[in-house]
Coordinates of C-alpha atoms in Angstrom, one line a residue:
X1 CA 110.8 133.8 249.2
X2 CA 108.7 133.6 252.5
X3 CA 104.9 133.8 252.4
X4 CA 103.1 137.0 253.4
X5 CA 100.7 136.1 256.2
X6 CA 97.2 137.5 256.2
X7 CA 97.7 138.0 259.9
X8 CA 100.4 137.1 262.3
X9 CA 99.9 137.9 266.0
X10 CA 103.1 136.3 267.1
X11 CA 105.1 139.3 265.7
X12 CA 103.2 141.8 268.0
X13 CA 103.7 139.6 271.1
X14 CA 107.4 139.0 270.3
X15 CA 107.9 142.8 270.0
X16 CA 106.2 143.5 273.3
X17 CA 108.4 141.1 275.1
X18 CA 108.5 141.6 279.0
X19 CA 105.8 144.2 278.9
X20 CA 103.4 141.7 277.9
X21 CA 104.6 138.6 279.7
X22 CA 105.4 140.2 283.1
X23 CA 101.9 141.5 283.8
X24 CA 100.6 138.0 283.0
X25 CA 103.0 136.3 285.1
X26 CA 102.3 138.6 288.0
X27 CA 98.6 138.0 287.6
X28 CA 99.0 134.2 287.7
X29 CA 101.1 134.4 290.8
X30 CA 98.4 136.4 292.5
X31 CA 95.9 133.6 291.9
X32 CA 93.1 136.0 290.8
X33 CA 92.3 134.8 287.2
X34 CA 88.6 135.7 286.6
X35 CA 87.2 139.2 287.1
X36 CA 89.0 140.9 290.0
X37 CA 91.0 144.2 290.1
X38 CA 92.8 143.8 286.8
X39 CA 89.5 143.5 285.0
X40 CA 87.9 146.4 286.9
X41 CA 90.9 148.6 286.0
X42 CA 90.6 147.7 282.2
X43 CA 86.8 148.2 282.4
X44 CA 87.4 151.8 283.6
X45 CA 90.0 152.5 280.8
X46 CA 87.7 151.0 278.2
X47 CA 84.8 153.3 279.4
X48 CA 87.0 156.3 279.1
X49 CA 88.3 155.3 275.6
X50 CA 84.7 154.9 274.3
X51 CA 83.3 158.0 276.0
X52 CA 80.9 155.9 278.2
X53 CA 80.2 155.9 281.9
X54 CA 80.7 152.2 282.3
X55 CA 82.6 149.4 280.7
X56 CA 81.8 145.8 281.6
X57 CA 84.2 143.1 280.7
X58 CA 82.8 139.8 279.1
X59 CA 84.1 136.6 277.7
X60 CA 83.7 137.5 274.0
X61 CA 82.2 140.0 271.6
X62 CA 79.4 137.4 270.9
X63 CA 78.5 137.1 274.7
X64 CA 78.6 140.9 274.8
X65 CA 75.9 141.0 272.2
X66 CA 73.9 138.3 273.9
X67 CA 74.1 139.8 277.4
X68 CA 73.2 143.2 276.2
X69 CA 70.1 142.1 274.3
X70 CA 69.0 139.9 277.3
X71 CA 69.6 142.8 279.7
X72 CA 67.4 145.0 277.5
X73 CA 64.6 142.4 277.9
X74 CA 64.6 141.3 274.3
X75 CA 63.2 137.9 273.8
X76 CA 60.4 135.7 272.2
X77 CA 58.1 137.5 269.9
X78 CA 60.4 140.5 269.6
X79 CA 62.3 141.6 266.4
X80 CA 65.7 143.2 266.0
X81 CA 66.6 144.9 262.8
X82 CA 70.2 144.3 261.8
X83 CA 72.4 143.9 258.8
X84 CA 72.7 140.7 256.5
X85 CA 76.5 141.5 256.0
X86 CA 78.3 140.8 259.1
X87 CA 79.9 138.0 261.0
X88 CA 77.2 135.4 261.9
X89 CA 77.5 136.1 265.6
X90 CA 75.5 139.4 265.2
X91 CA 72.2 137.7 264.2
X92 CA 72.9 134.6 266.1
X93 CA 72.9 136.7 269.3
X94 CA 69.5 138.0 268.4
X95 CA 68.2 134.6 267.7
X96 CA 69.6 133.1 270.9
X97 CA 67.5 135.5 273.0
X98 CA 64.3 134.0 271.2
X99 CA 63.8 137.2 269.1
X100 CA 63.7 137.2 265.3
X101 CA 66.5 139.0 263.3
X102 CA 65.1 141.1 260.6
X103 CA 67.6 142.0 257.9
X104 CA 68.0 145.4 256.2
X105 CA 70.3 145.8 253.2
X106 CA 73.7 147.6 253.3
X107 CA 74.7 150.9 251.7
X108 CA 76.6 149.7 248.5
X109 CA 79.4 152.3 249.2
X110 CA 80.1 151.8 252.9
X111 CA 78.9 148.3 253.3
X112 CA 77.4 149.4 256.6
X113 CA 73.6 148.9 257.2
X114 CA 71.6 151.5 255.2
X115 CA 69.6 153.5 257.8
X116 CA 66.7 154.1 255.3
X117 CA 66.4 150.3 254.7
X118 CA 66.6 149.7 258.5
X119 CA 63.7 152.1 259.2
X120 CA 61.7 150.4 256.4
X121 CA 62.2 147.1 258.1
X122 CA 60.9 148.3 261.5
X123 CA 57.5 147.0 262.3
X124 CA 55.2 146.7 265.4
X125 CA 57.4 144.0 267.0
X126 CA 60.7 145.7 266.5
X127 CA 62.4 146.3 269.9
X128 CA 65.9 147.3 268.8
X129 CA 68.2 148.3 265.9
X130 CA 71.5 146.7 265.8
X131 CA 74.0 148.4 263.3
X132 CA 77.5 146.9 262.7
X133 CA 80.5 149.2 262.3
X134 CA 81.9 147.1 259.5
X135 CA 85.6 146.9 258.8
X136 CA 86.4 149.7 261.3
X137 CA 83.9 152.3 259.8
X138 CA 81.2 153.6 262.1
X139 CA 77.9 153.4 260.8
X140 CA 75.6 156.4 260.3
X141 CA 74.8 156.5 264.0
X142 CA 73.4 160.0 263.9
X143 CA 70.7 158.8 261.6
X144 CA 70.1 155.5 263.5
X145 CA 70.0 157.5 266.7
X146 CA 67.1 159.7 265.4
X147 CA 65.2 156.5 264.0
X148 CA 65.6 154.8 267.3
X149 CA 64.4 157.8 269.4
X150 CA 61.5 158.5 267.2
X151 CA 60.3 154.9 267.5
X152 CA 61.3 154.3 271.0
X153 CA 63.6 151.6 270.2
X154 CA 66.8 150.4 271.8
X155 CA 70.0 151.2 269.7
X156 CA 72.7 148.5 270.1
X157 CA 76.1 149.0 268.4
X158 CA 78.0 145.9 267.2
X159 CA 81.4 147.7 267.5
X160 CA 83.4 144.4 267.4
X161 CA 85.5 145.7 264.5
X162 CA 85.7 149.4 265.4
X163 CA 87.3 149.9 268.8
X164 CA 88.6 153.5 269.0
X165 CA 86.8 154.6 265.8
X166 CA 84.7 157.6 265.7
X167 CA 82.0 159.6 263.9
X168 CA 81.3 163.3 264.3
X169 CA 83.4 163.4 267.4
X170 CA 81.8 160.6 269.2
X171 CA 83.4 157.2 269.8
X172 CA 82.1 153.9 268.7
X173 CA 80.4 152.4 271.7
X174 CA 79.0 155.8 272.9
X175 CA 76.1 156.3 270.6
X176 CA 73.8 153.6 271.4
X177 CA 72.0 152.3 274.4
X178 CA 75.1 150.0 274.5
X179 CA 78.1 149.2 272.6
X180 CA 79.3 145.6 272.1
X181 CA 83.1 145.2 271.5
X182 CA 85.3 142.2 270.7
X183 CA 88.9 141.7 271.7
X184 CA 89.4 138.6 269.6
X185 CA 93.1 138.4 268.7
X186 CA 92.7 139.6 265.2
X187 CA 90.9 142.9 266.4
X188 CA 92.6 146.2 266.4
X189 CA 93.0 145.7 270.2
X190 CA 93.4 141.9 270.5
X191 CA 93.7 139.8 273.5
X192 CA 95.5 136.5 273.6
X193 CA 92.2 134.6 273.2
X194 CA 88.5 135.5 273.5
X195 CA 87.3 138.5 275.4
X196 CA 84.8 141.3 274.9
X197 CA 83.1 144.3 276.6
X198 CA 79.8 146.3 276.8
X199 CA 80.1 150.1 277.1
X200 CA 77.1 152.2 278.2
X201 CA 76.0 155.3 280.1
X202 CA 72.8 153.6 281.4
X203 CA 73.3 152.7 285.0
X204 CA 70.5 150.2 285.0
X205 CA 71.7 148.4 281.9
X206 CA 75.3 148.4 283.2
X207 CA 74.2 146.7 286.5
X208 CA 72.1 144.1 284.6
X209 CA 74.8 143.1 282.2
X210 CA 77.2 142.8 285.1
X211 CA 74.6 140.5 286.9
X212 CA 73.9 138.4 283.8
X213 CA 77.5 137.7 283.1
X214 CA 77.8 135.9 286.3
X215 CA 74.7 133.6 286.2
X216 CA 72.3 136.4 287.2
X217 CA 73.7 136.7 290.7
X218 CA 72.6 139.8 292.6
X219 CA 74.7 141.6 295.3
X220 CA 72.9 139.6 298.0
X221 CA 74.0 136.4 296.5
X222 CA 70.6 135.3 295.2
X223 CA 69.9 134.4 291.6
X224 CA 66.6 136.0 290.6
X225 CA 67.0 135.5 286.8
X226 CA 68.8 133.3 284.3
X227 CA 72.3 134.4 283.3
X228 CA 75.3 132.9 281.9
X229 CA 79.0 132.4 282.5
X230 CA 80.2 135.5 280.4
X231 CA 82.9 136.7 282.8
X232 CA 86.1 138.1 281.5
X233 CA 89.2 136.1 282.1
X234 CA 91.7 138.2 284.0
X235 CA 94.5 136.9 281.9
X236 CA 92.9 138.4 278.9
X237 CA 92.4 141.6 280.8
X238 CA 96.2 141.7 281.7
X239 CA 97.0 141.2 278.0
X240 CA 94.7 143.9 276.9
X241 CA 95.8 146.3 279.7
X242 CA 99.4 146.0 278.4
X243 CA 98.5 146.6 274.8
X244 CA 96.1 149.5 275.4
X245 CA 98.8 152.1 275.7
X246 CA 100.2 150.9 272.4
X247 CA 96.9 151.0 270.5
X248 CA 97.5 154.4 268.8
X249 CA 100.7 153.0 267.4
X250 CA 98.8 149.8 266.1
X251 CA 96.2 152.1 264.5
X252 CA 98.8 154.4 262.9
X253 CA 100.5 151.4 261.3
X254 CA 97.3 150.0 260.0
X255 CA 96.4 153.5 258.5
X256 CA 99.9 153.7 256.8
X257 CA 99.2 150.3 255.2
X258 CA 95.8 151.4 254.1
X259 CA 97.2 154.7 252.7
X260 CA 99.8 152.9 250.6
X261 CA 97.1 150.4 249.2
X262 CA 94.8 153.2 248.4
X263 CA 97.4 155.2 246.5
X264 CA 98.8 152.2 244.7
X265 CA 95.7 150.5 243.7
X266 CA 93.8 153.6 242.5
X267 CA 92.6 153.2 238.9
X268 CA 92.5 149.3 238.9
X269 CA 89.4 147.3 238.6
X270 CA 89.4 147.0 242.4
X271 CA 86.8 149.0 244.1
X272 CA 88.6 150.5 247.1
X273 CA 87.4 151.4 250.6
X274 CA 88.0 155.0 251.8
X275 CA 88.7 157.0 254.8
X276 CA 85.7 158.3 256.8
X277 CA 85.1 162.0 256.0
X278 CA 83.0 162.1 259.2
X279 CA 85.4 160.6 261.7
X280 CA 88.1 158.0 262.3
X281 CA 88.1 154.8 260.6
X282 CA 90.5 152.2 262.3
X283 CA 91.1 150.0 259.4
X284 CA 90.4 146.7 261.2
X285 CA 90.4 145.1 257.7
X286 CA 91.3 146.5 254.2
X287 CA 88.7 145.0 252.0
X288 CA 88.7 145.6 248.3
X289 CA 85.9 144.5 246.0
X290 CA 86.6 142.9 242.7
X291 CA 84.5 141.4 239.9
X292 CA 86.9 138.4 239.7
X293 CA 87.4 138.0 243.4
X294 CA 88.2 134.4 243.5
X295 CA 90.6 134.5 240.6
X296 CA 92.4 137.5 242.2
X297 CA 92.6 135.4 245.5
X298 CA 94.0 132.5 243.7
X299 CA 96.6 134.6 242.0
X300 CA 97.7 136.1 245.3
X301 CA 97.8 132.7 246.9
X302 CA 100.1 131.5 244.1
X303 CA 102.5 134.3 245.0
X304 CA 102.5 133.2 248.6
X305 CA 100.1 136.1 249.9
X306 CA 97.5 135.4 252.4
X307 CA 94.0 136.9 252.0
X308 CA 90.6 136.6 253.6
X309 CA 87.0 136.7 252.6
X310 CA 84.4 138.6 254.6
X311 CA 81.8 137.1 254.1
X312 CA 81.3 134.3 251.7
X313 CA 77.5 134.2 252.3
X314 CA 75.3 137.1 253.6
X315 CA 73.5 136.1 256.6
X316 CA 70.0 135.7 255.2
X317 CA 71.5 132.9 253.0
X318 CA 73.2 131.1 255.8
X319 CA 71.6 127.7 256.6
X320 CA 71.0 128.6 260.3
X321 CA 68.7 131.4 259.2
X322 CA 66.7 129.6 256.5
X323 CA 63.8 129.4 258.7
X324 CA 63.4 133.3 258.3
X325 CA 62.3 132.8 254.8
X326 CA 64.6 135.2 253.1
X327 CA 65.7 134.4 249.5
X328 CA 68.3 135.2 246.9
X329 CA 67.7 138.6 245.7
X330 CA 66.1 140.0 248.9
X331 CA 69.3 142.0 249.8
X332 CA 71.1 142.7 246.5
X333 CA 73.7 144.9 247.9
X334 CA 74.9 142.5 250.6
X335 CA 74.8 139.7 248.1
X336 CA 77.0 141.6 245.6
X337 CA 79.4 142.5 248.4
X338 CA 79.6 138.8 249.4
X339 CA 80.6 137.8 245.8
X340 CA 83.2 140.5 245.4
X341 CA 85.0 141.3 248.6
X342 CA 88.6 140.3 249.4
X343 CA 90.7 141.3 252.5
X344 CA 94.4 142.2 252.1
X345 CA 96.9 141.9 254.9
X346 CA 96.8 145.0 257.0
X347 CA 98.0 144.0 260.5
X348 CA 100.4 146.4 262.2
X349 CA 103.5 144.4 262.0
X350 CA 103.3 143.7 258.3
X351 CA 106.6 144.9 256.9
X352 CA 106.8 147.4 254.0
X353 CA 108.4 144.9 251.7
X354 CA 105.6 142.5 252.3
X355 CA 103.0 145.1 251.7
X356 CA 104.8 146.1 248.5
X357 CA 104.7 142.4 247.4
X358 CA 100.9 142.4 247.8
X359 CA 100.6 145.6 245.7
X360 CA 102.8 144.3 243.1
X361 CA 100.9 141.0 242.9
X362 CA 97.5 142.8 242.6
X363 CA 98.8 145.0 239.9
X364 CA 100.3 142.1 238.1
X365 CA 96.9 140.5 238.1
X366 CA 95.4 143.6 236.7
X367 CA 97.9 143.8 234.0
X368 CA 99.4 147.0 235.6
X369 CA 102.8 145.7 236.7
X370 CA 105.7 147.6 235.2

């Protein structure tokens, strides 16, 4: 019996066929491979999708965070409040500006940063709040928006896992001063390699991010500030443009898998995620929590089923952040989530029989197989 992959991008690309390869071939023949009209067209589409005035294509989700924080003037001596339960890039982007990441624990139910904990973590040096829309679930942005407004702070969304998600009728990437998106191949809208974007309705921020992504070059050709090489590869833009019309189908397939998991695994020892009663979750991952996570993962592996762990260590316990002085026990919800979380396969091209094998294997582990 063939293994069930945790993720297989080749299936998506094979199914798309010429509608994927022909735009890429046309682009390569044009000789315009960095920024250019293909990127500009995609930027407009991304802005519309996210309910923002501008979209700026960048080289990765990580660089989108870094360029946004730099464009906001955040640097040495500043603090940015963010979650300890995210991919390491979130807090590393803060640190790379010279600012200090200040962690605030997550809500145990949603695993997004708890707004009340974030507000308590704000101090006189805080310049921004950086929530993460984890696993496709938009954070409580209405609450974060009020906190940021009352304290005159920038509000930056790490929307890397939540493109096309929404809350209270507003899209991820439209709530904050800026939204930072990733189009890494495993995302709900994935390129063929690294790519990212910033969405914003602030004209000054849009202009500065655009300048910083190209070494700080101004329209007159002069470089008055330090930037970086954060430009979007036009080949990745062509791939994303080909996939964007198919996005709703991708999301529907993910939701179908999630619904099947939720129905079949109800009543087991697994703590299940949920749909968002306040908006649309995009199911970038399907992460259960289990007190015997590592045993369950080993069992699934023995049945040829791929899984993922997000994240084995909360950020405050990662060695690269040891200088911040946080200790075990400081953020108990994040630490518990890191011990218990397990991601099951949910990519759009996962077959029904494969998904049923995943369910059967989890129920077998739970002693609930018939």
